[in-house]
Amino acid sequence: MLGALCGVATALGVTLCLVCASPYFTMWRAYGHPFYPNYTADPIAHPVRDITRDFAEQNADAQAMGRAGAFVNAYVSQTLAQTYYKWKLGKDTFAPRASTWAQGGDNGFESAGPTSHGDRLLFVAGLLAILLLGGARERLLFAMMALVLAAMPTAVIGYLRYTSWFVPFTCVLLACVAGRIRGAWPRRAALAVFTLLLAPRLAQMGLSRLSIIDCAYAAQATLDQAPPARVYAYYSGGLDPKTVEAGLERARGVTGDSRRTALCNLRLLCRQEPRLRGAEVLAQTDFTPVWETYPTFFCNAEFKVAPGTVWPVRSLFIENSRLPDRKRRLLNYPGIVARVLFVRLPGLVARRLGL
């Protein structure tokens, strides 16, 4: 039994190492340096680029927070962090803001932190439950998780796109804690409460991942059968025409401004995607209600196609979301999940493997 477990662990470890090392080998092969674009072996052919510059776009208050303050602000309490720094810095107000927090906070660009209220509540509830009811193993695992979350670069702390395992890992630990409660009925009650509280969040996360797979399948199938002849992107102007023609990699100084970079991104996509190289790329400079009638290119709201475009393969999730009957939409989800898991996902994997 021990030998079998060691064999499985070794196989998983080797696979994990290969998966983690793959991007470095790819960069080394393509650009001559495993850590490109942060470093380069040929600064003329492949100049260094800072692809994480948006994390440095913070106001003075956000920059004043240290690692501990950023962790508390992200995972414990924004109010607590702001109160402490108001006292420490002797300021009447303390309002940290960062550009990347719009992707995870509660109020978009006005968010005072990178995580939502639900994420902070999950962390604090998990901490209290594991300290009060958990055993040594649960406490050790939670401490290791918190240490990893705090060990991220300060500007990245709380950016859950890089630590997407935080929510499911915490949920598993809470389930283990609930299972340790003595007495059949108290344990069942705790598990029931735990399920009712976390099931909606887990279901939302699962459906979100499946919708990405669904859109990817529909986009690939559409590009195979009927790639759009005209594609549009909103463009507010202000860039050198050569920059727009070249694509996003030359559009420095406007990173993250979708009003300018959307058209650059679209041109770059059409240049790199063979099935779109024949498409006519057009700029939509007038942001009027008419623009809303242009269908989006599947899940990418930055790109549009001509009105009346018919997709030969459609996204199941998008089509279901357009149904007016809410009950019918909910009843459709089991069938959609099954089709994505057992038809569309294997199809994407087979395509990726060239089968």
CSV table of C-alpha atoms in Angstrom, one decimal:
chain,number,residue,atom,x,y,z
A,1,MET,CA,0.0,0.0,0.0
A,2,LEU,CA,2.8,2.4,0.9
A,3,GLY,CA,4.6,1.6,-2.3
A,4,ALA,CA,1.5,2.4,-4.4
A,5,LEU,CA,1.0,5.7,-2.6
A,6,CYS,CA,4.7,6.6,-3.1
A,7,GLY,CA,4.3,5.8,-6.8
A,8,VAL,CA,1.2,8.0,-7.2
A,9,ALA,CA,2.9,10.8,-5.3
A,10,THR,CA,6.0,10.5,-7.5
A,11,ALA,CA,4.0,10.5,-10.7
A,12,LEU,CA,2.0,13.6,-9.5
A,13,GLY,CA,5.2,15.3,-8.5
A,14,VAL,CA,6.9,14.8,-11.8
A,15,THR,CA,3.8,15.9,-13.7
A,16,LEU,CA,3.6,19.0,-11.5
A,17,CYS,CA,7.2,19.9,-12.1
A,18,LEU,CA,6.8,19.5,-15.9
A,19,VAL,CA,3.7,21.6,-16.0
A,20,CYS,CA,5.3,24.4,-13.9
A,21,ALA,CA,8.5,24.3,-15.9
A,22,SER,CA,6.8,24.3,-19.3
A,23,PRO,CA,6.5,28.1,-19.5
A,24,TYR,CA,10.2,28.6,-18.8
A,25,PHE,CA,11.2,26.1,-21.4
A,26,THR,CA,8.8,27.8,-23.9
A,27,MET,CA,10.3,31.2,-23.3
A,28,TRP,CA,13.8,29.9,-23.5
A,29,ARG,CA,13.1,28.2,-26.8
A,30,ALA,CA,11.3,31.2,-28.3
A,31,TYR,CA,13.2,34.2,-26.9
A,32,GLY,CA,16.6,32.8,-25.7
A,33,HIS,CA,15.9,33.4,-22.0
A,34,PRO,CA,13.7,31.4,-19.5
A,35,PHE,CA,12.7,34.6,-17.7
A,36,TYR,CA,11.7,36.7,-20.7
A,37,PRO,CA,10.1,39.3,-20.9
A,38,ASN,CA,11.5,40.4,-17.5
A,39,TYR,CA,15.0,39.5,-18.7
A,40,THR,CA,16.3,38.9,-22.2
A,41,ALA,CA,19.3,37.4,-24.0
A,42,ASP,CA,18.9,39.8,-27.0
A,43,PRO,CA,17.7,43.3,-26.0
A,44,ILE,CA,17.5,44.4,-29.7
A,45,ALA,CA,15.4,41.5,-31.1
A,46,HIS,CA,13.5,40.9,-27.9
A,47,PRO,CA,13.5,44.0,-25.6
A,48,VAL,CA,12.6,43.7,-22.0
A,49,ARG,CA,8.9,44.4,-21.2
A,50,ASP,CA,7.1,44.9,-17.9
A,51,ILE,CA,3.9,43.0,-18.3
A,52,THR,CA,2.9,43.6,-14.6
A,53,ARG,CA,3.1,47.4,-14.6
A,54,ASP,CA,-0.6,47.7,-13.8
A,55,PHE,CA,0.1,46.3,-10.3
A,56,ALA,CA,2.3,49.4,-9.7
A,57,GLU,CA,-0.6,51.7,-10.5
A,58,GLN,CA,-1.5,52.6,-6.9
A,59,ASN,CA,-2.2,55.8,-5.1
A,60,ALA,CA,0.0,57.0,-2.2
A,61,ASP,CA,-2.1,55.3,0.4
A,62,ALA,CA,-1.9,51.9,-1.2
A,63,GLN,CA,1.8,52.3,-1.5
A,64,ALA,CA,2.1,53.2,2.2
A,65,MET,CA,0.8,49.9,3.3
A,66,GLY,CA,3.4,47.2,4.1
A,67,ARG,CA,3.0,43.5,3.6
A,68,ALA,CA,1.1,43.0,6.8
A,69,GLY,CA,-1.2,45.9,6.1
A,70,ALA,CA,-1.9,44.7,2.5
A,71,PHE,CA,-2.7,41.2,3.9
A,72,VAL,CA,-5.1,42.5,6.5
A,73,ASN,CA,-6.7,44.8,3.9
A,74,ALA,CA,-7.1,42.0,1.5
A,75,TYR,CA,-8.2,39.1,3.7
A,76,VAL,CA,-9.4,40.4,7.1
A,77,SER,CA,-10.9,43.9,7.1
A,78,GLN,CA,-10.5,47.0,5.0
A,79,THR,CA,-11.9,49.1,7.8
A,80,LEU,CA,-9.3,47.7,10.3
A,81,ALA,CA,-6.4,48.4,7.9
A,82,GLN,CA,-7.6,51.9,7.1
A,83,THR,CA,-8.1,52.7,10.8
A,84,TYR,CA,-4.6,51.5,11.7
A,85,TYR,CA,-2.9,53.5,9.0
A,86,LYS,CA,-4.9,56.6,9.8
A,87,TRP,CA,-3.5,56.4,13.3
A,88,LYS,CA,0.0,55.4,12.2
A,89,LEU,CA,0.4,58.1,9.6
A,90,GLY,CA,-1.6,60.7,11.5
A,91,LYS,CA,-4.0,61.3,8.6
A,92,ASP,CA,-7.7,62.2,8.7
A,93,THR,CA,-8.5,59.8,5.8
A,94,PHE,CA,-6.8,56.8,4.4
A,95,ALA,CA,-8.2,55.4,1.1
A,96,PRO,CA,-6.0,53.0,-0.7
A,97,ARG,CA,-6.7,52.3,-4.4
A,98,ALA,CA,-5.1,50.2,-7.1
A,99,SER,CA,-5.9,49.6,-10.7
A,100,THR,CA,-5.9,45.8,-10.4
A,101,TRP,CA,-8.4,45.8,-7.5
A,102,ALA,CA,-11.2,46.6,-10.0
A,103,GLN,CA,-11.0,42.9,-11.0
A,104,GLY,CA,-11.7,41.4,-7.6
A,105,GLY,CA,-13.1,44.0,-5.2
A,106,ASP,CA,-16.7,44.8,-4.4
A,107,ASN,CA,-17.1,48.1,-6.3
A,108,GLY,CA,-14.9,47.9,-9.4
A,109,PHE,CA,-12.6,50.8,-9.8
A,110,GLU,CA,-13.9,52.3,-6.5
A,111,SER,CA,-12.9,49.2,-4.5
A,112,ALA,CA,-10.7,49.8,-1.5
A,113,GLY,CA,-9.3,46.3,-1.7
A,114,PRO,CA,-8.5,43.4,-4.1
A,115,THR,CA,-11.0,40.9,-2.7
A,116,SER,CA,-14.7,40.9,-2.2
A,117,HIS,CA,-16.6,41.0,1.1
A,118,GLY,CA,-17.4,37.3,0.7
A,119,ASP,CA,-13.8,36.3,0.3
A,120,ARG,CA,-12.8,38.2,3.4
A,121,LEU,CA,-15.7,36.7,5.3
A,122,LEU,CA,-14.6,33.2,4.2
A,123,PHE,CA,-11.1,33.8,5.4
A,124,VAL,CA,-12.1,35.1,8.8
A,125,ALA,CA,-14.8,32.5,9.3
A,126,GLY,CA,-12.3,29.8,8.3
A,127,LEU,CA,-9.7,31.1,10.7
A,128,LEU,CA,-12.1,31.2,13.7
A,129,ALA,CA,-13.7,27.9,13.0
A,130,ILE,CA,-10.4,26.1,12.6
A,131,LEU,CA,-8.9,27.7,15.7
A,132,LEU,CA,-11.9,26.8,17.8
A,133,LEU,CA,-13.0,23.5,16.4
A,134,GLY,CA,-10.2,22.2,14.2
A,135,GLY,CA,-7.5,19.7,15.0
A,136,ALA,CA,-3.7,20.1,14.6
A,137,ARG,CA,-3.7,19.1,11.0
A,138,GLU,CA,-6.4,21.6,10.0
A,139,ARG,CA,-4.6,24.4,11.9
A,140,LEU,CA,-1.3,23.5,10.3
A,141,LEU,CA,-2.8,23.4,6.8
A,142,PHE,CA,-4.6,26.7,7.3
A,143,ALA,CA,-1.4,28.3,8.6
A,144,MET,CA,0.5,27.1,5.6
A,145,MET,CA,-2.2,28.5,3.3
A,146,ALA,CA,-2.1,31.9,5.1
A,147,LEU,CA,1.7,31.9,4.9
A,148,VAL,CA,1.6,31.3,1.1
A,149,LEU,CA,-1.0,34.1,0.6
A,150,ALA,CA,1.1,36.5,2.6
A,151,ALA,CA,4.3,35.5,0.8
A,152,MET,CA,3.1,36.8,-2.5
A,153,PRO,CA,4.6,40.1,-3.7
A,154,THR,CA,3.0,42.9,-1.8
A,155,ALA,CA,1.3,44.4,-4.9
A,156,VAL,CA,-0.2,41.0,-5.7
A,157,ILE,CA,-1.5,40.1,-2.2
A,158,GLY,CA,-5.2,39.4,-2.5
A,159,TYR,CA,-5.2,39.1,-6.3
A,160,LEU,CA,-7.1,35.8,-6.4
A,161,ARG,CA,-6.4,35.1,-10.1
A,162,TYR,CA,-3.0,34.0,-8.9
A,163,THR,CA,-4.3,32.1,-5.9
A,164,SER,CA,-7.5,30.6,-7.2
A,165,TRP,CA,-7.1,27.7,-4.9
A,166,PHE,CA,-7.8,29.8,-1.9
A,167,VAL,CA,-11.6,29.4,-1.9
A,168,PRO,CA,-11.9,25.7,-2.6
A,169,PHE,CA,-9.0,24.9,-0.2
A,170,THR,CA,-10.6,26.8,2.6
A,171,CYS,CA,-13.9,25.1,1.9
A,172,VAL,CA,-12.3,21.7,2.2
A,173,LEU,CA,-10.7,22.6,5.5
A,174,LEU,CA,-14.1,23.9,6.8
A,175,ALA,CA,-15.7,20.6,5.8
A,176,CYS,CA,-13.1,18.7,7.6
A,177,VAL,CA,-13.7,20.8,10.7
A,178,ALA,CA,-17.4,20.2,10.5
A,179,GLY,CA,-16.8,16.5,10.2
A,180,ARG,CA,-14.8,16.5,13.5
A,181,ILE,CA,-17.8,17.7,15.6
A,182,ARG,CA,-18.8,15.1,18.1
A,183,GLY,CA,-22.3,13.8,18.1
A,184,ALA,CA,-24.2,12.7,15.0
A,185,TRP,CA,-26.9,15.4,15.0
A,186,PRO,CA,-24.6,18.3,15.7
A,187,ARG,CA,-22.2,17.1,13.1
A,188,ARG,CA,-25.0,16.7,10.5
A,189,ALA,CA,-26.4,20.2,11.4
A,190,ALA,CA,-22.9,21.7,11.0
A,191,LEU,CA,-22.4,20.0,7.6
A,192,ALA,CA,-25.9,21.1,6.5
A,193,VAL,CA,-25.2,24.8,7.4
A,194,PHE,CA,-21.8,24.6,5.8
A,195,THR,CA,-23.3,23.2,2.6
A,196,LEU,CA,-26.1,25.8,2.5
A,197,LEU,CA,-23.6,28.7,3.0
A,198,LEU,CA,-20.9,27.6,0.6
A,199,ALA,CA,-22.8,25.6,-2.1
A,200,PRO,CA,-23.9,28.8,-4.0
A,201,ARG,CA,-20.4,30.1,-4.1
A,202,LEU,CA,-18.9,26.8,-5.2
A,203,ALA,CA,-21.6,26.4,-7.8
A,204,GLN,CA,-20.9,29.9,-9.1
A,205,MET,CA,-17.2,29.2,-9.4
A,206,GLY,CA,-17.8,25.9,-11.2
A,207,LEU,CA,-20.3,27.4,-13.6
A,208,SER,CA,-17.9,30.2,-14.3
A,209,ARG,CA,-15.1,27.8,-15.3
A,210,LEU,CA,-17.5,25.7,-17.4
A,211,SER,CA,-18.7,28.8,-19.2
A,212,ILE,CA,-15.1,29.6,-20.2
A,213,ILE,CA,-14.8,26.1,-21.6
A,214,ASP,CA,-18.1,26.5,-23.4
A,215,CYS,CA,-17.2,29.8,-25.0
A,216,ALA,CA,-13.8,28.5,-26.1
A,217,TYR,CA,-15.4,25.5,-27.8
A,218,ALA,CA,-17.9,27.7,-29.6
A,219,ALA,CA,-15.3,30.2,-30.7
A,220,GLN,CA,-13.0,27.5,-32.0
A,221,ALA,CA,-15.8,25.7,-33.9
A,222,THR,CA,-17.1,29.0,-35.3
A,223,LEU,CA,-13.6,30.0,-36.5
A,224,ASP,CA,-13.3,26.6,-38.2
A,225,GLN,CA,-16.7,26.8,-40.0
A,226,ALA,CA,-17.5,30.5,-40.6
A,227,PRO,CA,-14.9,33.0,-39.3
A,228,PRO,CA,-16.4,36.6,-39.3
A,229,ALA,CA,-15.5,38.7,-42.3
A,230,ARG,CA,-15.6,42.0,-40.3
A,231,VAL,CA,-14.6,42.6,-36.7
A,232,TYR,CA,-14.8,45.8,-34.7
A,233,ALA,CA,-13.3,47.3,-31.6
A,234,TYR,CA,-14.0,50.5,-29.8
A,235,TYR,CA,-11.2,53.1,-30.1
A,236,SER,CA,-11.1,56.5,-28.6
A,237,GLY,CA,-8.1,57.7,-30.5
A,238,GLY,CA,-4.8,59.2,-29.3
A,239,LEU,CA,-2.4,56.5,-30.5
A,240,ASP,CA,0.1,56.7,-33.3
A,241,PRO,CA,-1.4,55.0,-36.4
A,242,LYS,CA,1.7,52.8,-36.7
A,243,THR,CA,1.1,51.7,-33.1
A,244,VAL,CA,-2.4,50.6,-33.9
A,245,GLU,CA,-1.3,48.8,-37.0
A,246,ALA,CA,1.4,47.0,-35.1
A,247,GLY,CA,-0.7,45.7,-32.3
A,248,LEU,CA,-0.6,46.0,-28.5
A,249,GLU,CA,3.0,45.1,-28.0
A,250,ARG,CA,4.0,48.6,-29.2
A,251,ALA,CA,1.2,50.4,-27.4
A,252,ARG,CA,3.3,51.2,-24.3
A,253,GLY,CA,2.0,53.8,-21.9
A,254,VAL,CA,-1.7,53.0,-22.3
A,255,THR,CA,-1.7,49.5,-20.9
A,256,GLY,CA,-5.1,48.7,-19.4
A,257,ASP,CA,-7.0,51.5,-21.1
A,258,SER,CA,-9.4,49.4,-23.2
A,259,ARG,CA,-10.6,52.5,-25.0
A,260,ARG,CA,-7.3,52.6,-26.8
A,261,THR,CA,-5.9,49.1,-26.5
A,262,ALA,CA,-9.0,47.2,-27.7
A,263,LEU,CA,-8.3,47.9,-31.3
A,264,CYS,CA,-4.6,47.1,-30.8
A,265,ASN,CA,-5.6,43.8,-29.2
A,266,LEU,CA,-7.9,43.0,-32.0
A,267,ARG,CA,-5.3,43.6,-34.7
A,268,LEU,CA,-2.8,41.5,-32.8
A,269,LEU,CA,-5.4,38.7,-32.5
A,270,CYS,CA,-6.1,38.8,-36.3
A,271,ARG,CA,-2.4,38.7,-37.0
A,272,GLN,CA,-1.7,35.7,-34.8
A,273,GLU,CA,-4.9,33.7,-35.5
A,274,PRO,CA,-4.7,32.3,-39.1
A,275,ARG,CA,-8.5,32.0,-39.4
A,276,LEU,CA,-8.9,35.7,-38.8
A,277,ARG,CA,-6.2,37.0,-41.1
A,278,GLY,CA,-8.6,37.7,-43.8
A,279,ALA,CA,-11.0,39.6,-41.6
A,280,GLU,CA,-11.5,43.3,-42.1
A,281,VAL,CA,-10.6,45.1,-38.8
A,282,LEU,CA,-12.6,48.3,-38.2
A,283,ALA,CA,-12.6,50.9,-35.4
A,284,GLN,CA,-15.8,52.0,-33.7
A,285,THR,CA,-15.0,55.6,-32.6
A,286,ASP,CA,-18.5,56.7,-31.6
A,287,PHE,CA,-19.7,55.1,-28.4
A,288,THR,CA,-23.4,55.4,-29.1
A,289,PRO,CA,-26.4,53.1,-28.2
A,290,VAL,CA,-26.1,51.7,-31.8
A,291,TRP,CA,-22.8,50.1,-30.7
A,292,GLU,CA,-24.7,48.0,-28.2
A,293,THR,CA,-26.6,46.3,-31.1
A,294,TYR,CA,-23.3,44.9,-32.4
A,295,PRO,CA,-23.0,41.3,-31.1
A,296,THR,CA,-19.9,40.6,-29.1
A,297,PHE,CA,-17.3,38.1,-30.2
A,298,PHE,CA,-18.5,35.5,-27.7
A,299,CYS,CA,-17.2,36.3,-24.1
A,300,ASN,CA,-15.0,39.1,-25.2
A,301,ALA,CA,-16.9,42.3,-24.8
A,302,GLU,CA,-14.1,44.4,-26.3
A,303,PHE,CA,-14.6,42.9,-29.8
A,304,LYS,CA,-17.7,43.1,-31.9
A,305,VAL,CA,-19.0,41.6,-35.1
A,306,ALA,CA,-21.4,43.0,-37.7
A,307,PRO,CA,-25.1,43.0,-36.8
A,308,GLY,CA,-27.0,40.0,-38.1
A,309,THR,CA,-24.0,37.7,-37.7
A,310,VAL,CA,-25.1,34.1,-37.2
A,311,TRP,CA,-22.8,31.8,-35.2
A,312,PRO,CA,-22.8,28.2,-36.6
A,313,VAL,CA,-21.9,27.0,-33.1
A,314,ARG,CA,-23.2,28.9,-30.2
A,315,SER,CA,-22.3,29.2,-26.5
A,316,LEU,CA,-24.7,27.1,-24.4
A,317,PHE,CA,-24.4,29.4,-21.4
A,318,ILE,CA,-25.0,32.6,-23.4
A,319,GLU,CA,-28.0,31.2,-25.2
A,320,ASN,CA,-29.4,30.0,-21.9
A,321,SER,CA,-28.9,33.4,-20.3
A,322,ARG,CA,-31.1,35.0,-22.9
A,323,LEU,CA,-34.2,33.0,-22.0
A,324,PRO,CA,-36.8,35.2,-20.3
A,325,ASP,CA,-38.1,32.4,-18.0
A,326,ARG,CA,-35.8,32.1,-15.0
A,327,LYS,CA,-37.2,28.7,-13.9
A,328,ARG,CA,-36.4,27.3,-17.4
A,329,ARG,CA,-32.9,28.8,-17.2
A,330,LEU,CA,-32.2,27.0,-13.9
A,331,LEU,CA,-33.6,23.7,-15.1
A,332,ASN,CA,-31.4,23.9,-18.2
A,333,TYR,CA,-28.1,24.0,-16.2
A,334,PRO,CA,-27.7,20.3,-15.5
A,335,GLY,CA,-28.0,19.4,-19.2
A,336,ILE,CA,-25.6,22.3,-20.1
A,337,VAL,CA,-23.1,21.2,-17.5
A,338,ALA,CA,-23.2,17.6,-18.8
A,339,ARG,CA,-22.8,18.7,-22.5
A,340,VAL,CA,-19.8,20.9,-21.6
A,341,LEU,CA,-18.1,18.3,-19.4
A,342,PHE,CA,-18.6,15.3,-21.6
A,343,VAL,CA,-18.8,16.7,-25.2
A,344,ARG,CA,-17.2,20.2,-25.4
A,345,LEU,CA,-14.3,19.7,-23.0
A,346,PRO,CA,-13.1,16.4,-24.5
A,347,GLY,CA,-13.4,18.1,-27.9
A,348,LEU,CA,-11.2,21.0,-26.8
A,349,VAL,CA,-8.6,18.6,-25.3
A,350,ALA,CA,-8.6,16.4,-28.5
A,351,ARG,CA,-8.1,19.6,-30.6
A,352,ARG,CA,-5.3,20.7,-28.4
A,353,LEU,CA,-3.6,17.3,-28.7
A,354,GLY,CA,-4.1,17.3,-32.5
A,355,LEU,CA,-6.3,14.2,-32.5
